[in-house]
Structure formats: C-alpha cells, structure tokens
Amino acid sequence: MSEVAVVPDVARAAAELFVEATAGAVAARGTAAAALTGGSTAAPLYAELMRWPVPWEKLQIFFTDERAVPETSELSNYRIAREALLEKVKPAAVHRLRGEASDLMKEADRAAAELRNALGSPPRLDLMLLGLGPDGHILSLFAGVPESADRGDGELVRPMVAPTQVEPKVARLTLTPFLVVTARTVVLQVCGAKKAAVLARALKGPEDLVACPAQWLRRASGRVVIVADDAAASGL
Ligand code: 6PG
C-alpha cells in the first residue's frame, strides 16, 4: 500500500524523505544506496537537498535511467546531478549509466555487474527516486513496450528504445522493475494537473503493466511514498 502525501512543496517533502531513507540506511548498515532519476522534478529536489543534512560521504549513487547521449549532453540525467550535487559524493561511489556507450547491451551488462559489485547480489537500493511520465512511465519503462511488464530479475539493467511519442527519440538505458519492487523506499514526485489522470490510473486503475508501467509501484515490497501537489492529486 503506498502512502500519498499531498504537499505544497514537493521538492521539500521529497528531500525530507531522502534524508530519512539515507540516514536510516546509514544508521542500520553504515552506507546508503540511492538511485536518482531524471525529469522535471530532479533539479528542484537537488537544489533543496543542498539545505538538508544528507549523509553525503556514506552515499552510493545510481541512476534509474539514462538517455544514449554523452555525459555532457543537456539530456543527460547524470549531468544534471553532477552539476547540482555530485561534488558532495565520493567519485568512486557515483555509478552512472554510460549513455555514450556504442553498444548499449554491453553497457547494460557492465552496469548490472557494477550494481552487484557495489550492493551484493541481488542488489537492493535503499532509496529509488522516481518521476511519472504522461504515458504512465517510470524510469525508462515506457507504456506500450512489452518489456516494461517484465520484472527483469536476471538482468537488472537493460537497454530500451524510447517509443515514438517521446521526444527527442533517443535510445535509453533503464533499471528494470526488479529494482523498484525490491527497493527499501521508493519516492515518486508528481506535480501539476497534467499528471492527475495518469497518477489516478497508476494507483487505482485496472492493472496493466504494459499500458501503465507506474503500476509497478503497487508490487513494491518496500515503503512507497507518492509526493504530489494539489493539482496532481486532484484525481485521487
Ligand atoms: C527521465 C526520467 C523519467 C521522468 C519522467 C517524468 O529521465 O526522463 O527518468 O522517468 O522521471 O518522464 O518526467 P517529468 O517530471 O519531466 O514529467
């Protein structure tokens, strides 16, 4: 069962949950593994996190997904995080998905091995941050793509091609739903009236993981918190 927090300041509420999840993991296990995501909610959260007591030196940072672009690209999720907050994290603890790789399948295998090396096998994230796409996607698990309904237990990271409705149309790397369902805490940030219907579908609609991959949140074994503003929550 997910918790829904309807708040005036989504980034602030998500930052509080970030500290709770990572500080809790550090207290329990001495380290905390968090996966950052892309989209419109990333930069406001990173700016907010600068004001919070995050245990930066104990963090292992991963990414939920990445576009097949160089790390300097405006489209790179890693670039946004690097410019905003990664200077606070030990370089060896930043595990990016190499979007510039010429062979995404090989890069997926490399990234899966890195996850296992860092976190053990099977790897379990302490915190996964997510945004919600207009088609019901989370990470780069797009609606209408059959693989979005595959837990991906054996693979953990897998290259996918973005469907045509996504602009710009570039290939992506994404973690699989396995990491969503096993994460200790998942925080989904949702803002704006345009997301109201898809959020309601994700949480309450008939289950169809291909049509609405965000419904993977219902299968999550950890704590799931939906942090939404009034407009996004208006359909619930
Ligand atoms: C990305 C993401 C993706 C994103 C959603 C929501 O890099 O694009 O990882 O899953 O979080 O598309 O994005 P918006 O908040 O911009 O709608």
Coordinates of N, CA and C and ligand atoms in Angstrom, one line a residue:
M1 N 0.9 -1.2 0.0 CA 0.0 0.0 0.0 C 0.9 1.2 0.0
S2 N 0.7 2.1 -1.0 CA 1.5 3.3 -1.0 C 0.9 4.4 -0.1
E3 N 1.8 5.3 0.4 CA 1.3 6.5 1.1 C 1.3 7.6 0.1
V4 N 0.2 8.4 0.2 CA 0.1 9.6 -0.6 C 0.3 10.9 0.3
A5 N 1.3 11.7 0.0 CA 1.5 12.9 0.7 C 1.2 14.1 -0.2
V6 N 0.1 14.8 0.1 CA -0.3 15.9 -0.8 C 0.3 17.2 -0.1
V7 N 1.2 17.8 -0.7 CA 2.0 18.9 -0.1 C 2.1 20.1 -0.9
P8 N 2.4 21.3 -0.3 CA 2.5 22.5 -1.1 C 3.9 22.5 -1.8
D9 N 4.9 21.9 -1.2 CA 6.3 21.9 -1.7 C 6.8 20.5 -1.9
V10 N 6.7 20.0 -3.1 CA 7.0 18.6 -3.4 C 8.5 18.4 -3.2
A11 N 9.3 19.3 -3.7 CA 10.8 19.1 -3.5 C 11.2 19.0 -2.1
R12 N 10.6 19.9 -1.3 CA 10.9 19.9 0.2 C 10.5 18.6 0.8
A13 N 9.3 18.1 0.5 CA 8.9 16.8 1.1 C 9.7 15.7 0.7
A14 N 10.1 15.7 -0.6 CA 11.0 14.6 -1.1 C 12.3 14.7 -0.5
A15 N 12.8 15.9 -0.2 CA 14.2 16.0 0.4 C 14.1 15.4 1.8
E16 N 13.0 15.7 2.5 CA 12.9 15.1 3.9 C 12.9 13.6 3.8
L17 N 12.2 13.0 2.8 CA 12.2 11.6 2.7 C 13.6 11.0 2.3
F18 N 14.3 11.8 1.5 CA 15.6 11.4 1.1 C 16.5 11.3 2.3
V19 N 16.5 12.3 3.2 CA 17.3 12.3 4.4 C 16.9 11.1 5.3
E20 N 15.5 10.9 5.4 CA 15.1 9.8 6.3 C 15.5 8.5 5.8
A21 N 15.4 8.2 4.5 CA 15.8 6.9 3.9 C 17.3 6.7 4.0
T22 N 18.1 7.7 3.6 CA 19.5 7.5 3.6 C 20.1 7.5 5.0
A23 N 19.7 8.4 5.8 CA 20.2 8.4 7.2 C 19.8 7.1 7.9
G24 N 18.6 6.6 7.7 CA 18.2 5.4 8.3 C 19.0 4.2 7.8
A25 N 19.3 4.2 6.5 CA 20.2 3.1 6.0 C 21.6 3.2 6.6
V26 N 22.1 4.4 6.7 CA 23.5 4.6 7.2 C 23.5 4.1 8.7
A27 N 22.4 4.4 9.4 CA 22.4 4.0 10.8 C 22.3 2.5 10.9
A28 N 21.6 1.9 10.0 CA 21.4 0.4 10.0 C 22.6 -0.4 9.5
R29 N 23.1 0.1 8.4 CA 24.1 -0.7 7.6 C 25.4 0.1 7.3
G30 N 25.5 1.3 7.7 CA 26.8 2.1 7.5 C 26.9 2.7 6.2
T31 N 26.0 2.5 5.3 CA 26.0 3.1 3.9 C 24.6 3.2 3.4
A32 N 24.4 4.0 2.3 CA 23.1 4.1 1.8 C 23.2 4.2 0.2
A33 N 22.3 3.4 -0.4 CA 22.4 3.3 -1.9 C 21.1 4.0 -2.4
A34 N 21.3 5.1 -3.2 CA 20.1 5.8 -3.7 C 20.2 5.9 -5.2
A35 N 19.1 5.7 -5.9 CA 19.0 5.9 -7.4 C 18.3 7.2 -7.7
L36 N 19.0 8.1 -8.4 CA 18.4 9.4 -8.9 C 17.7 9.2 -10.2
T37 N 16.7 10.0 -10.5 CA 16.0 9.9 -11.7 C 16.1 11.2 -12.5
G38 N 15.5 11.3 -13.7 CA 15.5 12.5 -14.5 C 14.2 13.2 -14.4
G39 N 13.9 14.0 -15.4 CA 12.6 14.7 -15.5 C 12.6 16.0 -14.7
S40 N 11.4 16.6 -14.7 CA 11.3 18.0 -14.2 C 11.5 18.1 -12.7
T41 N 11.3 17.0 -12.0 CA 11.4 17.1 -10.5 C 12.8 17.0 -10.0
A42 N 13.8 16.6 -10.9 CA 15.1 16.3 -10.4 C 15.8 17.6 -9.9
A43 N 15.9 18.6 -10.8 CA 16.7 19.8 -10.4 C 16.1 20.5 -9.1
P44 N 14.8 20.7 -9.0 CA 14.3 21.3 -7.8 C 14.7 20.5 -6.5
L45 N 14.6 19.2 -6.7 CA 15.0 18.4 -5.5 C 16.4 18.5 -5.2
Y46 N 17.3 18.5 -6.2 CA 18.7 18.6 -5.9 C 19.0 19.9 -5.2
A47 N 18.4 21.0 -5.7 CA 18.6 22.3 -5.1 C 18.2 22.3 -3.6
E48 N 17.1 21.7 -3.3 CA 16.5 21.6 -2.0 C 17.5 20.8 -1.1
L49 N 18.0 19.7 -1.7 CA 18.9 18.8 -0.9 C 20.1 19.5 -0.3
M50 N 20.5 20.5 -1.0 CA 21.7 21.3 -0.5 C 21.5 21.8 0.9
R51 N 20.2 22.0 1.3 CA 20.0 22.6 2.6 C 19.7 21.6 3.7
W52 N 19.8 20.3 3.3 CA 19.4 19.2 4.3 C 20.7 18.4 4.7
P53 N 20.6 17.8 5.9 CA 21.7 17.1 6.4 C 21.8 15.6 5.8
V54 N 22.2 15.6 4.6 CA 22.3 14.3 3.9 C 23.6 13.7 4.2
P55 N 23.7 12.4 4.5 CA 25.0 11.8 4.8 C 25.8 11.5 3.5
W56 N 26.2 12.6 2.9 CA 26.8 12.5 1.5 C 28.0 11.5 1.5
E57 N 28.8 11.6 2.5 CA 30.0 10.7 2.4 C 29.8 9.2 2.6
K58 N 28.5 8.9 2.9 CA 28.2 7.5 3.1 C 27.3 7.0 1.9
L59 N 27.1 7.9 0.9 CA 26.1 7.5 -0.2 C 26.8 6.8 -1.3
Q60 N 26.0 5.8 -1.9 CA 26.4 5.2 -3.2 C 25.3 5.7 -4.1
I61 N 25.7 6.4 -5.2 CA 24.6 7.0 -6.1 C 24.5 6.2 -7.4
F62 N 23.3 5.8 -7.7 CA 23.0 5.2 -9.0 C 22.0 6.0 -9.8
F63 N 21.6 5.6 -11.0 CA 20.6 6.3 -11.8 C 19.6 5.3 -12.3
T64 N 18.3 5.8 -12.2 CA 17.2 4.9 -12.7 C 17.3 4.7 -14.2
D65 N 17.7 5.7 -14.9 CA 17.7 5.5 -16.4 C 18.6 6.6 -17.0
E66 N 18.9 6.5 -18.2 CA 19.8 7.5 -18.9 C 19.5 7.4 -20.4
R67 N 19.5 8.6 -21.0 CA 19.4 8.6 -22.5 C 20.8 8.2 -23.1
A68 N 20.8 7.7 -24.3 CA 22.0 7.3 -25.0 C 22.7 8.6 -25.6
V69 N 23.2 9.4 -24.7 CA 23.9 10.6 -25.0 C 25.2 10.7 -24.2
P70 N 26.1 11.6 -24.6 CA 27.3 11.8 -23.8 C 27.0 12.4 -22.5
E71 N 27.9 12.3 -21.5 CA 27.6 12.8 -20.2 C 27.5 14.4 -20.1
T72 N 28.0 15.0 -21.2 CA 28.0 16.5 -21.3 C 26.7 17.0 -21.9
S73 N 25.8 16.1 -22.4 CA 24.6 16.5 -23.1 C 23.6 17.1 -22.1
E74 N 22.8 18.0 -22.7 CA 21.8 18.6 -21.9 C 20.7 17.6 -21.5
L75 N 20.7 16.5 -22.2 CA 19.7 15.5 -22.0 C 20.2 14.4 -20.9
S76 N 21.4 14.6 -20.5 CA 22.0 13.6 -19.6 C 21.5 13.8 -18.1
N77 N 20.9 12.7 -17.6 CA 20.4 12.8 -16.2 C 21.7 12.9 -15.2
Y78 N 22.7 12.2 -15.6 CA 24.0 12.3 -14.8 C 24.5 13.7 -14.8
R79 N 24.4 14.4 -15.9 CA 25.0 15.8 -16.0 C 24.2 16.7 -15.0
I80 N 22.9 16.6 -15.0 CA 22.1 17.4 -14.1 C 22.5 17.2 -12.6
A81 N 22.7 15.9 -12.3 CA 23.0 15.6 -10.9 C 24.5 16.0 -10.6
R82 N 25.4 15.8 -11.6 CA 26.8 16.2 -11.3 C 26.9 17.7 -11.1
E83 N 26.2 18.5 -11.9 CA 26.3 19.9 -11.7 C 25.7 20.4 -10.4
A84 N 24.6 19.7 -9.9 CA 23.9 20.1 -8.7 C 24.4 19.6 -7.4
L85 N 24.8 18.3 -7.4 CA 25.1 17.7 -6.1 C 26.2 16.7 -6.0
L86 N 26.7 16.2 -7.1 CA 27.6 15.0 -7.0 C 29.0 15.4 -6.5
E87 N 29.3 16.7 -6.5 CA 30.6 17.1 -5.9 C 30.7 16.7 -4.4
K88 N 29.5 16.5 -3.8 CA 29.5 16.1 -2.4 C 29.7 14.6 -2.2
V89 N 29.7 13.8 -3.3 CA 29.7 12.4 -3.1 C 31.1 11.9 -3.6
K90 N 31.7 10.9 -2.9 CA 33.0 10.4 -3.4 C 32.9 9.9 -4.8
P91 N 33.8 10.3 -5.7 CA 33.7 9.9 -7.1 C 33.5 8.4 -7.3
A92 N 34.2 7.6 -6.5 CA 34.1 6.1 -6.6 C 32.7 5.6 -6.3
A93 N 31.9 6.4 -5.6 CA 30.6 6.0 -5.2 C 29.5 6.5 -6.1
V94 N 29.9 7.1 -7.2 CA 28.9 7.5 -8.2 C 28.9 6.5 -9.4
H95 N 27.8 5.8 -9.6 CA 27.7 4.8 -10.6 C 26.8 5.2 -11.7
R96 N 27.4 5.8 -12.7 CA 26.5 6.3 -13.8 C 26.3 5.3 -14.8
L97 N 25.2 5.5 -15.6 CA 24.9 4.6 -16.8 C 25.6 5.4 -17.9
R98 N 26.5 4.7 -18.7 CA 27.2 5.4 -19.7 C 26.5 5.5 -21.0
G99 N 25.7 6.6 -21.1 CA 24.9 6.8 -22.3 C 25.6 6.9 -23.6
E100 N 26.9 7.2 -23.5 CA 27.7 7.4 -24.7 C 28.2 6.1 -25.3
A101 N 27.9 5.0 -24.6 CA 28.5 3.7 -25.0 C 28.0 3.3 -26.4
S102 N 28.9 2.7 -27.2 CA 28.5 2.4 -28.6 C 27.6 1.2 -28.6
D103 N 27.8 0.3 -27.6 CA 27.0 -0.9 -27.5 C 26.2 -0.9 -26.2
L104 N 24.9 -0.6 -26.3 CA 24.1 -0.4 -25.1 C 23.9 -1.7 -24.3
M105 N 23.9 -2.8 -25.1 CA 23.7 -4.1 -24.4 C 24.9 -4.4 -23.5
K106 N 26.1 -4.1 -24.1 CA 27.4 -4.4 -23.3 C 27.4 -3.4 -22.0
E107 N 26.9 -2.2 -22.3 CA 26.9 -1.2 -21.2 C 25.9 -1.7 -20.1
A108 N 24.8 -2.2 -20.6 CA 23.8 -2.8 -19.6 C 24.4 -3.9 -18.7
D109 N 25.2 -4.7 -19.4 CA 25.8 -5.8 -18.6 C 26.8 -5.3 -17.6
R110 N 27.6 -4.3 -18.1 CA 28.6 -3.7 -17.3 C 28.0 -3.0 -16.0
A111 N 26.9 -2.3 -16.3 CA 26.2 -1.6 -15.2 C 25.6 -2.5 -14.2
A112 N 25.0 -3.6 -14.7 CA 24.5 -4.6 -13.9 C 25.5 -5.2 -13.0
A113 N 26.7 -5.5 -13.5 CA 27.8 -6.0 -12.7 C 28.3 -5.0 -11.7
E114 N 28.3 -3.7 -12.1 CA 28.7 -2.7 -11.1 C 27.7 -2.6 -9.9
L115 N 26.4 -2.7 -10.3 CA 25.4 -2.8 -9.2 C 25.6 -3.9 -8.2
R116 N 25.9 -5.1 -8.8 CA 26.1 -6.2 -7.9 C 27.4 -6.1 -7.1
N117 N 28.4 -5.6 -7.8 CA 29.7 -5.4 -7.0 C 29.5 -4.4 -5.9
A118 N 28.7 -3.4 -6.1 CA 28.6 -2.4 -5.1 C 27.6 -2.8 -4.0
L119 N 26.6 -3.5 -4.3 CA 25.5 -3.7 -3.4 C 25.3 -5.2 -3.0
G120 N 26.0 -6.1 -3.7 CA 25.8 -7.5 -3.4 C 24.8 -8.0 -4.4
S121 N 24.5 -9.3 -4.4 CA 23.6 -9.9 -5.3 C 22.6 -10.8 -4.6
P122 N 21.3 -10.5 -4.8 CA 20.8 -9.4 -5.7 C 20.9 -8.1 -5.0
P123 N 21.2 -7.0 -5.8 CA 21.3 -5.7 -5.2 C 20.0 -5.1 -4.7
R124 N 20.0 -4.4 -3.6 CA 18.8 -3.8 -3.1 C 19.1 -2.3 -2.8
L125 N 18.3 -1.4 -3.4 CA 18.5 0.0 -3.2 C 17.8 0.4 -1.9
D126 N 18.4 1.4 -1.2 CA 17.8 1.9 0.0 C 16.7 3.0 -0.4
L127 N 17.0 3.6 -1.5 CA 16.0 4.7 -2.0 C 16.1 4.7 -3.5
M128 N 14.9 4.7 -4.1 CA 14.7 5.0 -5.5 C 13.8 6.2 -5.7
L129 N 14.4 7.2 -6.3 CA 13.6 8.4 -6.7 C 12.9 8.2 -8.0
L130 N 11.7 8.6 -8.2 CA 11.0 8.5 -9.5 C 10.2 9.7 -9.8
G131 N 10.0 9.9 -11.2 CA 9.0 10.8 -11.7 C 8.0 10.1 -12.5
L132 N 6.9 10.7 -12.8 CA 5.9 10.0 -13.5 C 5.7 10.6 -14.9
G133 N 5.8 9.9 -16.0 CA 5.7 10.4 -17.3 C 4.2 10.5 -17.7
P134 N 3.9 11.3 -18.7 CA 2.5 11.5 -19.1 C 1.8 10.2 -19.6
D135 N 2.6 9.3 -20.1 CA 2.0 8.0 -20.6 C 2.0 6.9 -19.5
G136 N 2.4 7.3 -18.3 CA 2.4 6.3 -17.2 C 3.8 5.6 -17.0
H137 N 4.8 6.2 -17.6 CA 6.1 5.6 -17.4 C 6.8 6.0 -16.2
I138 N 7.6 5.2 -15.7 CA 8.6 5.5 -14.6 C 9.9 4.9 -15.1
L139 N 11.0 5.5 -14.6 CA 12.4 5.2 -15.1 C 12.3 5.4 -16.7
S140 N 12.8 4.5 -17.5 CA 12.5 4.5 -18.9 C 11.8 3.2 -19.3
L141 N 10.8 2.9 -18.4 CA 9.9 1.8 -18.7 C 8.6 2.4 -19.3
F142 N 8.6 2.5 -20.6 CA 7.5 3.2 -21.3 C 6.2 2.4 -21.5
A143 N 5.1 3.1 -21.6 CA 3.8 2.5 -21.9 C 3.9 1.9 -23.3
G144 N 3.2 0.8 -23.4 CA 3.1 0.2 -24.8 C 4.3 -0.7 -25.2
V145 N 5.3 -0.7 -24.3 CA 6.5 -1.5 -24.6 C 6.4 -2.8 -23.7
P146 N 6.3 -4.0 -24.4 CA 6.0 -5.2 -23.6 C 7.1 -5.5 -22.5
E147 N 8.3 -5.1 -22.8 CA 9.4 -5.4 -21.8 C 9.1 -4.6 -20.5
S148 N 8.3 -3.5 -20.5 CA 8.0 -2.8 -19.3 C 7.3 -3.6 -18.3
A149 N 6.7 -4.7 -18.7 CA 5.9 -5.6 -17.8 C 6.8 -6.7 -17.3
D150 N 8.1 -6.7 -17.6 CA 9.0 -7.8 -17.3 C 9.8 -7.4 -16.0
R151 N 9.7 -8.2 -15.0 CA 10.5 -7.8 -13.8 C 12.0 -7.7 -14.0
G152 N 12.5 -8.4 -14.9 CA 13.9 -8.3 -15.2 C 14.8 -8.9 -14.2
D153 N 14.4 -9.9 -13.4 CA 15.2 -10.3 -12.3 C 16.6 -10.8 -12.7
G154 N 16.8 -11.3 -13.8 CA 18.1 -11.8 -14.2 C 19.0 -10.7 -14.7
E155 N 18.4 -9.6 -15.1 CA 19.3 -8.6 -15.8 C 19.6 -7.4 -15.0
L156 N 18.6 -6.8 -14.4 CA 18.8 -5.6 -13.5 C 18.9 -4.3 -14.3
V157 N 19.6 -4.3 -15.3 CA 19.7 -3.1 -16.2 C 19.5 -3.6 -17.6
R158 N 18.9 -2.9 -18.4 CA 18.6 -3.4 -19.8 C 18.4 -2.2 -20.7
P159 N 19.0 -2.2 -21.9 CA 18.7 -1.1 -22.8 C 17.4 -1.2 -23.4
M160 N 16.8 -0.1 -23.6 CA 15.4 0.0 -24.2 C 15.4 1.2 -25.2
V161 N 14.6 1.1 -26.2 CA 14.4 2.2 -27.1 C 13.2 2.9 -26.8
A162 N 13.3 4.2 -26.6 CA 12.1 5.0 -26.3 C 11.1 4.9 -27.4
P163 N 9.8 4.9 -27.1 CA 8.8 4.8 -28.2 C 8.7 6.2 -28.9
T164 N 8.0 6.1 -30.0 CA 8.0 7.3 -30.9 C 7.4 8.6 -30.2
Q165 N 6.5 8.4 -29.3 CA 5.8 9.6 -28.7 C 6.7 10.4 -27.8
V166 N 7.9 9.8 -27.5 CA 8.8 10.5 -26.6 C 9.8 11.4 -27.5
E167 N 9.8 12.6 -27.2 CA 10.8 13.5 -27.9 C 11.8 14.0 -27.0
P168 N 13.1 14.1 -27.4 CA 13.6 13.5 -28.6 C 13.7 12.0 -28.6
K169 N 13.6 11.4 -29.7 CA 13.5 10.0 -29.8 C 14.9 9.4 -29.7
V170 N 15.4 9.1 -28.5 CA 16.7 8.5 -28.4 C 16.6 7.2 -27.6
A171 N 17.6 6.4 -27.8 CA 17.6 5.1 -27.1 C 17.9 5.4 -25.6
R172 N 17.6 4.5 -24.7 CA 17.8 4.7 -23.3 C 18.3 3.5 -22.7
L173 N 18.9 3.7 -21.5 CA 19.2 2.6 -20.6 C 18.3 2.7 -19.4
T174 N 17.8 1.7 -18.9 CA 17.0 1.8 -17.7 C 17.2 0.6 -16.7
L175 N 17.1 0.9 -15.4 CA 17.0 -0.2 -14.5 C 15.7 -0.9 -14.8
T176 N 15.6 -2.2 -14.3 CA 14.3 -2.9 -14.5 C 13.4 -2.8 -13.3
P177 N 12.2 -3.2 -13.4 CA 11.2 -3.2 -12.3 C 11.7 -3.9 -11.1
F178 N 12.6 -4.9 -11.3 CA 13.1 -5.6 -10.1 C 13.7 -4.7 -9.0
L179 N 14.4 -3.6 -9.5 CA 14.9 -2.7 -8.5 C 13.8 -1.8 -7.8
V180 N 12.7 -1.7 -8.5 CA 11.6 -0.9 -7.9 C 10.9 -1.8 -6.9
V181 N 10.7 -3.0 -7.2 CA 9.9 -3.9 -6.2 C 10.8 -4.3 -5.0
T182 N 12.1 -4.2 -5.2 CA 12.9 -4.6 -4.0 C 13.5 -3.4 -3.2
A183 N 13.4 -2.2 -3.7 CA 13.9 -1.0 -3.0 C 13.3 -0.9 -1.6
R184 N 14.1 -0.4 -0.7 CA 13.5 -0.3 0.7 C 12.6 0.9 0.7
T185 N 12.9 1.9 0.0 CA 11.9 3.1 -0.1 C 11.9 3.6 -1.5
V186 N 10.7 3.9 -2.0 CA 10.5 4.5 -3.3 C 9.8 5.8 -3.1
V187 N 10.3 6.8 -3.7 CA 9.6 8.1 -3.6 C 9.3 8.6 -5.0
L188 N 8.0 8.8 -5.3 CA 7.5 9.2 -6.6 C 7.1 10.7 -6.5
Q189 N 7.7 11.6 -7.2 CA 7.3 13.0 -7.2 C 6.4 13.3 -8.4
V190 N 5.3 13.9 -8.1 CA 4.3 14.2 -9.2 C 3.8 15.6 -9.0
C191 N 3.9 16.5 -10.0 CA 3.5 17.8 -10.0 C 2.6 18.2 -11.2
G192 N 1.5 18.9 -10.9 CA 0.7 19.5 -12.0 C -0.5 18.8 -12.4
A193 N -1.5 19.5 -12.9 CA -2.8 18.9 -13.2 C -2.7 18.0 -14.4
K194 N -1.6 18.1 -15.2 CA -1.5 17.3 -16.4 C -1.2 15.8 -16.0
K195 N -0.7 15.7 -14.7 CA -0.4 14.3 -14.2 C -1.5 13.7 -13.4
A196 N -2.6 14.4 -13.2 CA -3.7 13.9 -12.3 C -4.3 12.6 -12.8
A197 N -4.7 12.5 -14.1 CA -5.3 11.3 -14.6 C -4.4 10.1 -14.6
V198 N -3.1 10.4 -15.0 CA -2.2 9.2 -15.0 C -1.8 8.8 -13.6
L199 N -1.8 9.7 -12.7 CA -1.5 9.3 -11.3 C -2.6 8.4 -10.8
A200 N -3.8 8.8 -11.0 CA -5.0 8.1 -10.6 C -5.0 6.7 -11.2
R201 N -4.6 6.6 -12.5 CA -4.6 5.3 -13.2 C -3.5 4.4 -12.6
A202 N -2.3 5.1 -12.3 CA -1.2 4.3 -11.7 C -1.6 3.7 -10.4
L203 N -2.3 4.4 -9.6 CA -2.6 4.0 -8.2 C -3.9 3.2 -8.1
K204 N -4.9 3.5 -9.0 CA -6.2 2.9 -8.8 C -6.8 2.3 -10.0
G205 N -6.2 2.4 -11.2 CA -6.8 1.9 -12.4 C -6.6 0.4 -12.5
P206 N -7.3 -0.3 -13.4 CA -7.2 -1.7 -13.6 C -5.7 -2.0 -14.0
E207 N -5.2 -3.1 -13.4 CA -3.7 -3.3 -13.5 C -3.4 -3.8 -14.9
D208 N -2.5 -3.1 -15.6 CA -1.9 -3.4 -16.9 C -0.6 -2.8 -16.9
L209 N 0.5 -3.6 -16.7 CA 1.8 -3.1 -16.5 C 2.4 -2.6 -17.8
V210 N 1.9 -3.1 -19.0 CA 2.4 -2.6 -20.2 C 1.8 -1.2 -20.5
A211 N 0.5 -1.1 -20.2 CA -0.2 0.2 -20.5 C 0.2 1.3 -19.5
C212 N 0.5 0.9 -18.3 CA 0.9 1.9 -17.3 C 1.9 1.3 -16.3
P213 N 3.2 1.4 -16.8 CA 4.3 0.8 -16.0 C 4.4 1.3 -14.6
A214 N 3.9 2.5 -14.3 CA 4.0 3.1 -13.0 C 3.2 2.2 -12.0
Q215 N 2.4 1.3 -12.5 CA 1.7 0.4 -11.6 C 2.6 -0.6 -10.9
W216 N 3.9 -0.7 -11.4 CA 4.9 -1.5 -10.6 C 4.9 -1.0 -9.2
L217 N 4.6 0.2 -8.9 CA 4.7 0.7 -7.5 C 3.8 -0.1 -6.6
R218 N 2.7 -0.7 -7.2 CA 1.8 -1.5 -6.4 C 2.4 -2.8 -6.0
R219 N 3.4 -3.2 -6.7 CA 4.0 -4.5 -6.4 C 5.2 -4.3 -5.5
A220 N 5.6 -3.1 -5.1 CA 6.8 -2.8 -4.4 C 6.7 -3.5 -3.0
S221 N 7.8 -4.0 -2.5 CA 7.8 -4.6 -1.2 C 8.2 -3.6 -0.1
G222 N 8.9 -2.5 -0.5 CA 9.3 -1.5 0.4 C 8.3 -0.4 0.7
R223 N 8.7 0.6 1.3 CA 7.8 1.7 1.5 C 7.7 2.5 0.3
V224 N 6.5 2.9 -0.1 CA 6.3 3.7 -1.3 C 5.6 5.0 -0.9
V225 N 6.2 6.1 -1.2 CA 5.5 7.4 -0.9 C 5.4 8.2 -2.2
I226 N 4.1 8.5 -2.5 CA 3.8 9.4 -3.6 C 3.7 10.8 -3.0
V227 N 4.6 11.7 -3.5 CA 4.6 13.1 -3.0 C 4.0 13.9 -4.2
A228 N 2.9 14.5 -4.0 CA 2.2 15.2 -5.0 C 1.7 16.5 -4.6
D229 N 1.6 17.4 -5.5 CA 0.9 18.7 -5.2 C -0.6 18.5 -5.4
D230 N -1.3 19.6 -5.0 CA -2.8 19.5 -5.0 C -3.3 19.2 -6.4
A231 N -2.7 19.8 -7.4 CA -3.2 19.6 -8.8 C -3.0 18.1 -9.2
A232 N -1.9 17.6 -9.0 CA -1.6 16.2 -9.4 C -2.4 15.2 -8.7
A233 N -2.8 15.6 -7.4 CA -3.6 14.6 -6.6 C -5.1 14.8 -6.8
S234 N -5.5 15.7 -7.7 CA -6.9 16.0 -7.7 C -7.7 14.9 -8.3
G235 N -7.1 13.9 -8.9 CA -7.9 12.7 -9.4 C -8.0 11.6 -8.5
L236 N -7.4 11.7 -7.3 CA -7.4 10.6 -6.3 C -8.6 10.6 -5.4
Ligands
6PG1 C1 13.8 10.8 -17.4 C2 13.1 10.0 -16.3 C3 11.6 9.8 -16.4 C4 11.0 11.0 -15.8 C5 9.5 11.1 -16.1 C6 8.8 12.3 -15.5 O1 15.0 10.9 -17.4 O2 13.1 11.4 -18.2 O3 13.8 9.2 -15.6 O4 11.2 8.6 -15.9 O5 11.2 10.9 -14.4 O6 9.4 11.2 -17.5 O7 9.4 13.4 -16.1 P1 8.7 14.8 -15.9 O8 8.7 15.1 -14.4 O9 9.6 15.8 -16.7 O10 7.3 14.8 -16.5

